[in-house]
GROMACS .gro file of C-alpha atoms in nm:
model
  345
    1MET     CA    1   0.685   1.951  15.154
    2SER     CA    2   0.342   2.046  15.036
    3VAL     CA    3   0.371   1.806  14.744
    4GLU     CA    4   0.479   1.535  14.982
    5SER     CA    5   0.184   1.590  15.211
    6SER     CA    6  -0.060   1.593  14.920
    7ARG     CA    7   0.047   1.254  14.788
    8PRO     CA    8  -0.240   1.009  14.828
    9SER     CA    9  -0.195   0.733  15.080
   10SER     CA   10  -0.244   0.474  14.804
   11ALA     CA   11   0.065   0.592  14.616
   12PRO     CA   12   0.347   0.334  14.608
   13GLU     CA   13   0.649   0.394  14.824
   14PRO     CA   14   0.953   0.522  14.633
   15PRO     CA   15   1.227   0.262  14.583
   16HIS     CA   16   1.537   0.284  14.794
   17ARG     CA   17   1.799   0.511  14.637
   18ASP     CA   18   2.161   0.488  14.738
   19PRO     CA   19   2.322   0.832  14.696
   20VAL     CA   20   2.586   0.693  14.459
   21ALA     CA   21   2.391   0.416  14.292
   22ASP     CA   22   2.508   0.278  13.960
   23ALA     CA   23   2.225   0.465  13.787
   24ASP     CA   24   2.370   0.794  13.912
   25LEU     CA   25   2.687   0.726  13.716
   26ASP     CA   26   2.489   0.777  13.395
   27PRO     CA   27   2.549   1.140  13.290
   28ARG     CA   28   2.192   1.147  13.157
   29SER     CA   29   2.043   1.077  13.500
   30PRO     CA   30   1.831   1.370  13.627
   31VAL     CA   31   2.001   1.622  13.852
   32PRO     CA   32   1.855   1.908  14.060
   33ALA     CA   33   1.735   2.189  13.835
   34ARG     CA   34   1.839   2.552  13.864
   35PRO     CA   35   1.559   2.752  14.032
   36GLY     CA   36   1.430   3.087  13.919
   37PRO     CA   37   1.531   3.412  14.091
   38VAL     CA   38   1.225   3.415  14.317
   39GLN     CA   39   1.283   3.057  14.431
   40ALA     CA   40   1.654   3.125  14.489
   41LEU     CA   41   1.568   3.427  14.703
   42ALA     CA   42   1.312   3.217  14.889
   43ASN     CA   43   1.587   2.965  14.968
   44VAL     CA   44   1.797   3.244  15.120
   45VAL     CA   45   1.501   3.344  15.337
   46ARG     CA   46   1.450   2.979  15.438
   47GLY     CA   47   1.817   2.963  15.537
   48GLY     CA   48   1.773   3.275  15.747
   49LEU     CA   49   1.477   3.121  15.928
   50ILE     CA   50   1.672   2.801  15.994
   51GLY     CA   51   1.967   3.004  16.121
   52MET     CA   52   1.741   3.201  16.352
   53ALA     CA   53   1.596   2.878  16.489
   54GLU     CA   54   1.943   2.749  16.566
   55LEU     CA   55   2.001   3.055  16.785
   56VAL     CA   56   1.700   2.984  17.005
   57PRO     CA   57   1.715   2.720  17.281
   58GLY     CA   58   1.426   2.478  17.238
   59VAL     CA   59   1.369   2.538  16.866
   60SER     CA   60   1.516   2.295  16.612
   61GLY     CA   61   1.651   2.409  16.278
   62GLY     CA   62   1.530   2.075  16.143
   63THR     CA   63   1.176   2.169  16.242
   64VAL     CA   64   1.199   2.493  16.043
   65ALA     CA   65   1.348   2.306  15.745
   66LEU     CA   66   1.054   2.065  15.764
   67VAL     CA   67   0.797   2.344  15.778
   68THR     CA   68   0.957   2.544  15.497
   69GLY     CA   69   0.951   2.244  15.265
   70VAL     CA   70   1.325   2.191  15.212
   71TYR     CA   71   1.387   1.911  15.461
   72PRO     CA   72   1.383   1.609  15.225
   73ARG     CA   73   1.604   1.783  14.967
   74LEU     CA   74   1.838   1.915  15.236
   75LEU     CA   75   1.883   1.571  15.388
   76ASP     CA   76   1.926   1.400  15.051
   77SER     CA   77   2.184   1.655  14.937
   78GLY     CA   78   2.371   1.619  15.265
   79ALA     CA   79   2.383   1.243  15.214
   80HIS     CA   80   2.523   1.295  14.863
   81VAL     CA   81   2.794   1.527  14.996
   82VAL     CA   82   2.895   1.276  15.262
   83ASP     CA   83   2.894   0.992  15.014
   84GLY     CA   84   3.097   1.195  14.765
   85VAL     CA   85   3.365   1.262  15.025
   86ARG     CA   86   3.365   0.896  15.124
   87SER     CA   87   3.396   0.788  14.759
   88ALA     CA   88   3.692   1.022  14.712
   89VAL     CA   89   3.880   0.840  14.987
   90LEU     CA   90   3.754   0.483  14.974
   91GLY     CA   91   3.621   0.236  14.723
   92SER     CA   92   3.675   0.164  14.358
   93ASP     CA   93   3.622   0.398  14.063
   94ARG     CA   94   3.668   0.694  14.297
   95ARG     CA   95   3.670   0.973  14.041
   96ALA     CA   96   3.350   0.869  13.864
   97ARG     CA   97   3.154   0.798  14.182
   98THR     CA   98   3.271   1.116  14.352
   99ALA     CA   99   3.173   1.323  14.048
  100ALA     CA  100   2.835   1.147  14.034
  101ALA     CA  101   2.768   1.215  14.403
  102PHE     CA  102   2.849   1.587  14.380
  103ARG     CA  103   2.658   1.621  14.053
  104HIS     CA  104   2.341   1.509  14.234
  105VAL     CA  105   2.386   1.754  14.523
  106ASP     CA  106   2.128   2.032  14.507
  107TRP     CA  107   2.381   2.315  14.527
  108TRP     CA  108   2.109   2.559  14.421
  109LEU     CA  109   1.946   2.480  14.753
  110LEU     CA  110   2.247   2.433  14.983
  111LEU     CA  111   2.438   2.749  14.891
  112PRO     CA  112   2.145   2.995  14.928
  113LEU     CA  113   2.049   2.823  15.254
  114ALA     CA  114   2.407   2.861  15.380
  115VAL     CA  115   2.411   3.230  15.283
  116GLY     CA  116   2.084   3.294  15.467
  117MET     CA  117   2.192   3.098  15.774
  118LEU     CA  118   2.531   3.267  15.805
  119ALA     CA  119   2.383   3.611  15.750
  120MET     CA  120   2.119   3.552  16.017
  121VAL     CA  121   2.363   3.403  16.269
  122PHE     CA  122   2.618   3.683  16.238
  123THR     CA  123   2.365   3.967  16.232
  124MET     CA  124   2.101   3.842  16.474
  125ALA     CA  125   2.297   3.651  16.739
  126GLY     CA  126   2.306   3.949  16.974
  127VAL     CA  127   1.944   4.048  16.902
  128MET     CA  128   1.808   3.697  16.960
  129LYS     CA  129   2.017   3.658  17.273
  130GLY     CA  130   1.878   3.985  17.407
  131PHE     CA  131   1.519   3.888  17.318
  132VAL     CA  132   1.544   3.542  17.476
  133GLU     CA  133   1.716   3.672  17.791
  134GLY     CA  134   1.523   4.000  17.820
  135SER     CA  135   1.171   3.866  17.759
  136PRO     CA  136   1.201   3.492  17.827
  137GLU     CA  137   0.831   3.423  17.883
  138ILE     CA  138   0.718   3.599  17.566
  139ALA     CA  139   1.002   3.449  17.362
  140ARG     CA  140   0.930   3.095  17.479
  141GLY     CA  141   0.558   3.150  17.424
  142LEU     CA  142   0.619   3.255  17.064
  143PHE     CA  143   0.841   2.958  16.993
  144LEU     CA  144   0.605   2.723  17.177
  145GLY     CA  145   0.326   2.817  16.939
  146MET     CA  146   0.551   2.773  16.636
  147VAL     CA  147   0.679   2.428  16.734
  148ALA     CA  148   0.336   2.306  16.847
  149ALA     CA  149   0.181   2.401  16.513
  150SER     CA  150   0.471   2.242  16.327
  151ILE     CA  151   0.395   1.897  16.470
  152ALA     CA  152   0.120   1.868  16.210
  153VAL     CA  153   0.381   1.859  15.931
  154PRO     CA  154   0.554   1.524  16.003
  155LEU     CA  155   0.222   1.373  16.114
  156GLY     CA  156   0.068   1.473  15.781
  157MET     CA  157   0.360   1.325  15.590
  158ALA     CA  158   0.337   1.004  15.794
  159ARG     CA  159  -0.037   0.983  15.729
  160ALA     CA  160   0.033   1.001  15.354
  161THR     CA  161   0.277   0.709  15.382
  162ARG     CA  162   0.147   0.355  15.370
  163GLY     CA  163   0.227   0.081  15.620
  164GLY     CA  164   0.291   0.054  15.990
  165ARG     CA  165   0.094  -0.091  16.277
  166THR     CA  166  -0.096   0.170  16.473
  167TRP     CA  167   0.011   0.046  16.816
  168VAL     CA  168   0.377   0.028  16.714
  169LEU     CA  169   0.365   0.380  16.573
  170GLY     CA  170   0.196   0.495  16.893
  171LEU     CA  171   0.477   0.350  17.102
  172ILE     CA  172   0.737   0.517  16.881
  173PHE     CA  173   0.557   0.849  16.915
  174VAL     CA  174   0.540   0.820  17.294
  175ALA     CA  175   0.905   0.710  17.316
  176GLY     CA  176   1.018   1.007  17.107
  177ALA     CA  177   0.813   1.247  17.317
  178ALA     CA  178   0.946   1.100  17.643
  179PHE     CA  179   1.305   1.120  17.523
  180ALA     CA  180   1.276   1.485  17.418
  181PHE     CA  181   1.086   1.569  17.737
  182GLY     CA  182   1.363   1.424  17.953
  183LEU     CA  183   1.635   1.586  17.744
  184SER     CA  184   1.471   1.928  17.766
  185GLY     CA  185   1.463   1.903  18.146
  186LEU     CA  186   1.839   1.880  18.183
  187PRO     CA  187   1.979   2.153  18.407
  188SER     CA  188   2.183   2.417  18.231
  189GLY     CA  189   2.483   2.622  18.326
  190THR     CA  190   2.768   2.812  18.167
  191ILE     CA  191   3.131   2.714  18.124
  192SER     CA  192   3.326   3.039  18.120
  193ASP     CA  193   3.640   2.907  17.950
  194PRO     CA  194   3.565   2.579  17.766
  195SER     CA  195   3.845   2.374  17.616
  196TYR     CA  196   3.858   2.334  17.239
  197LEU     CA  197   3.808   1.959  17.279
  198LEU     CA  198   3.480   2.022  17.459
  199VAL     CA  199   3.378   2.273  17.193
  200PHE     CA  200   3.453   2.018  16.920
  201VAL     CA  201   3.249   1.741  17.086
  202ALA     CA  202   2.961   1.973  17.175
  203ALA     CA  203   2.940   2.101  16.818
  204ALA     CA  204   2.939   1.747  16.679
  205VAL     CA  205   2.645   1.659  16.902
  206ALA     CA  206   2.450   1.984  16.870
  207ILE     CA  207   2.471   2.004  16.491
  208CYS     CA  208   2.268   1.683  16.464
  209ALA     CA  209   1.967   1.893  16.567
  210LEU     CA  210   2.000   2.077  16.238
  211VAL     CA  211   1.871   1.768  16.058
  212LEU     CA  212   1.660   1.621  16.339
  213PRO     CA  213   1.328   1.798  16.398
  214GLY     CA  214   1.232   1.824  16.763
  215VAL     CA  215   1.582   1.844  16.906
  216SER     CA  216   1.727   2.190  16.956
  217GLY     CA  217   2.097   2.236  16.896
  218SER     CA  218   2.094   2.556  17.100
  219TYR     CA  219   1.929   2.377  17.391
  220LEU     CA  220   2.191   2.102  17.379
  221LEU     CA  221   2.458   2.372  17.391
  222LEU     CA  222   2.272   2.532  17.681
  223ALA     CA  223   2.264   2.201  17.869
  224MET     CA  224   2.637   2.154  17.806
  225GLY     CA  225   2.712   2.508  17.925
  226LEU     CA  226   2.831   2.633  17.585
  227TYR     CA  227   2.534   2.839  17.465
  228ALA     CA  228   2.656   3.175  17.599
  229PRO     CA  229   3.025   3.114  17.508
  230THR     CA  230   2.926   3.018  17.152
  231LEU     CA  231   2.707   3.325  17.098
  232GLY     CA  232   2.982   3.533  17.256
  233ALA     CA  233   3.233   3.389  17.009
  234VAL     CA  234   3.001   3.484  16.721
  235GLU     CA  235   2.958   3.840  16.852
  236ASP     CA  236   3.332   3.881  16.923
  237ARG     CA  237   3.436   3.715  16.593
  238ASN     CA  238   3.650   3.461  16.780
  239PHE     CA  239   3.751   3.270  16.470
  240ALA     CA  240   3.966   3.016  16.656
  241TYR     CA  241   3.665   2.908  16.864
  242LEU     CA  242   3.436   2.920  16.560
  243GLY     CA  243   3.681   2.718  16.352
  244VAL     CA  244   3.693   2.438  16.609
  245PHE     CA  245   3.314   2.453  16.639
  246ALA     CA  246   3.273   2.433  16.259
  247LEU     CA  247   3.508   2.136  16.238
  248GLY     CA  248   3.317   1.950  16.510
  249ALA     CA  249   2.988   2.034  16.339
  250LEU     CA  250   3.122   1.900  16.008
  251VAL     CA  251   3.227   1.572  16.167
  252GLY     CA  252   2.899   1.535  16.355
  253ILE     CA  253   2.671   1.601  16.061
  254SER     CA  254   2.879   1.376  15.834
  255LEU     CA  255   2.829   1.085  16.073
  256PHE     CA  256   2.460   1.150  16.138
  257VAL     CA  257   2.309   1.263  15.809
  258LYS     CA  258   2.364   0.928  15.636
  259VAL     CA  259   2.196   0.743  15.922
  260LEU     CA  260   1.890   0.966  15.918
  261ASP     CA  261   1.869   0.960  15.539
  262ARG     CA  262   1.870   0.581  15.544
  263LEU     CA  263   1.603   0.574  15.815
  264LEU     CA  264   1.378   0.795  15.605
  265GLU     CA  265   1.443   0.574  15.304
  266ASP     CA  266   1.381   0.237  15.467
  267PHE     CA  267   1.160   0.323  15.767
  268ARG     CA  268   0.990   0.640  15.650
  269LYS     CA  269   0.666   0.629  15.847
  270PRO     CA  270   0.813   0.528  16.186
  271THR     CA  271   1.086   0.791  16.145
  272LEU     CA  272   0.834   1.066  16.072
  273VAL     CA  273   0.623   0.958  16.371
  274ALA     CA  274   0.934   0.963  16.592
  275MET     CA  275   1.011   1.316  16.469
  276ALA     CA  276   0.661   1.427  16.566
  277GLY     CA  277   0.709   1.275  16.910
  278LEU     CA  278   1.042   1.453  16.954
  279MET     CA  279   0.878   1.781  16.861
  280LEU     CA  280   0.598   1.724  17.112
  281GLY     CA  281   0.839   1.637  17.394
  282SER     CA  282   1.057   1.939  17.314
  283LEU     CA  283   0.769   2.169  17.408
  284ARG     CA  284   0.874   2.127  17.771
  285ALA     CA  285   1.184   2.336  17.702
  286LEU     CA  286   0.956   2.608  17.565
  287TRP     CA  287   0.713   2.624  17.857
  288PRO     CA  288   0.708   3.001  17.920
  289TRP     CA  289   0.734   2.991  18.300
  290GLN     CA  290   1.035   2.802  18.434
  291THR     CA  291   1.340   2.854  18.651
  292GLU     CA  292   1.700   2.875  18.534
  293GLU     CA  293   1.732   2.508  18.634
  294ALA     CA  294   1.447   2.422  18.389
  295ASP     CA  295   1.193   2.357  18.667
  296VAL     CA  296   0.839   2.417  18.542
  297LEU     CA  297   0.638   2.690  18.718
  298ALA     CA  298   0.270   2.782  18.717
  299PRO     CA  299   0.155   3.054  18.474
  300GLY     CA  300   0.231   3.406  18.593
  301SER     CA  301   0.028   3.722  18.581
  302ASP     CA  302   0.156   3.795  18.231
  303TRP     CA  303  -0.031   3.496  18.088
  304PRO     CA  304  -0.252   3.704  17.851
  305VAL     CA  305   0.055   3.848  17.675
  306VAL     CA  306   0.224   3.509  17.664
  307LEU     CA  307  -0.092   3.346  17.528
  308ALA     CA  308  -0.100   3.610  17.255
  309ALA     CA  309   0.262   3.522  17.173
  310VAL     CA  310   0.169   3.154  17.148
  311ALA     CA  311  -0.115   3.240  16.910
  312ALA     CA  312   0.122   3.456  16.706
  313GLY     CA  313   0.362   3.162  16.677
  314VAL     CA  314   0.084   2.939  16.547
  315VAL     CA  315  -0.020   3.205  16.294
  316VAL     CA  316   0.341   3.241  16.173
  317VAL     CA  317   0.366   2.868  16.099
  318ILE     CA  318   0.029   2.864  15.922
  319LEU     CA  319   0.137   3.155  15.703
  320VAL     CA  320   0.465   2.980  15.619
  321LEU     CA  321   0.280   2.661  15.525
  322VAL     CA  322   0.037   2.853  15.305
  323LEU     CA  323   0.322   3.036  15.132
  324GLU     CA  324   0.506   2.708  15.080
  325ARG     CA  325   0.194   2.558  14.921
  326VAL     CA  326   0.164   2.858  14.688
  327PHE     CA  327   0.533   2.838  14.591
  328ALA     CA  328   0.508   2.462  14.535
  329ASP     CA  329   0.200   2.494  14.316
  330ARG     CA  330   0.363   2.772  14.114
  331SER     CA  331   0.681   2.567  14.078
  332ASP     CA  332   0.484   2.268  13.951
  333THR     CA  333   0.315   2.491  13.694
  334THR     CA  334   0.620   2.680  13.570
  335ASP     CA  335   0.878   2.401  13.593
  336PRO     CA  336   0.716   2.058  13.566
  337GLN     CA  337   1.044   1.869  13.598
  338ASP     CA  338   1.074   1.976  13.960
  339SER     CA  339   0.756   1.795  14.056
  340PRO     CA  340   0.883   1.435  14.020
  341VAL     CA  341   1.189   1.518  14.227
  342GLU     CA  342   0.975   1.652  14.509
  343ARG     CA  343   0.743   1.356  14.492
  344GLN     CA  344   1.013   1.094  14.511
  345LEU     CA  345   1.171   1.269  14.811
   0.00000   0.00000   0.00000
C-alpha cells in the first residue's frame, strides 16, 4: 500500500492483466515470492485485524485490508482463485489454465491471513460482542476514529493515479457517501431462528464487505437481523449454521471479487474515489450516540471519554500506516523482486 501511494502521479498506468492471461501460462512468468518469517507473522496479525473488523458493525474488513497494505494483493489473489475454479469447469485447455491461475495466487498471503482471521473470530467473538454491547458509545467512537483516518488511504492512492475529471470524481464520491449513509441508517432487529436459506443469502451479501472498503459485513448482518444469531453460532460452535454461512460467503465472494478486480483494473481512480465515499458515508453507523433503531442523537455527557476514544482510533490507524511503511521499505531493501509486484498492483 505504501509503495502504491508513493508512486508519482506521472507514472504510467499498469496494463490490464487478465488473471489467466496467455503470458501466465509461461512457467517462467513471475509468481508471488515466499516472505520471510517476520513478514509471514505480520500477515497473520493483519488477518487477525481484518477478522476483528468483521466482528464490529460499521467497520469494514476491506478498510482494514486497505490500511494494512494487503488489499491489492488480496483482491488479485481472490480473482486468480475464482478464475482457476472457472477454468477447471469451463473453457479450453482446462488443466494448464487452472494450474496457471493457482500458481499465481499469493498463498503466502492468503493462508496466514485466513489463520489470523479464523483465530480472531473464534477467540474474540464473545469479547467484541460484549465490548460493543456493553460500551457502545466508546466502541463506536474508537471505530469512528479508525475509519475516518482510513479515508486518507484510498484518496491518496487515487491522487497518485492519473486521469479523471474532477467534477465526475466529485459526483462519484458524493454518490458513494450517500449510498453508505442511507445503508447505515437501516433499522436493525434480530431473527431468533433464521432459516438456512436466509443465512445463505445473507452471508453471500455480507461477505462482499470483506473486499469492499466502507461497507461493513457485520452491519449488513445487523440490518438483516442475523448479527446476534451468527455470533451466537460462532460461540456455540454451531457447525451446521456456520457451514451454510461459509457456503453462502464462498458463492458471494466468488461472484463479486472478479467484478471489483476488473473495476480496479479498468477504472482504478473512480473506483478508489467511490471507496473513499463509501467509507465517509459509513461513519453514520459509527456515530457514538444513537438509538437501537439507528436514529442519531445529540452527544451525551460522556463526550470527553468518547472523544478520547475517537482520538485513540485515529492514532491506531496512523501507527499501522507507519508500521506498514517501515515493513514495505524493509521489504524493498531485503527482497527487491517484491517491489515490482507491489507497484504493478
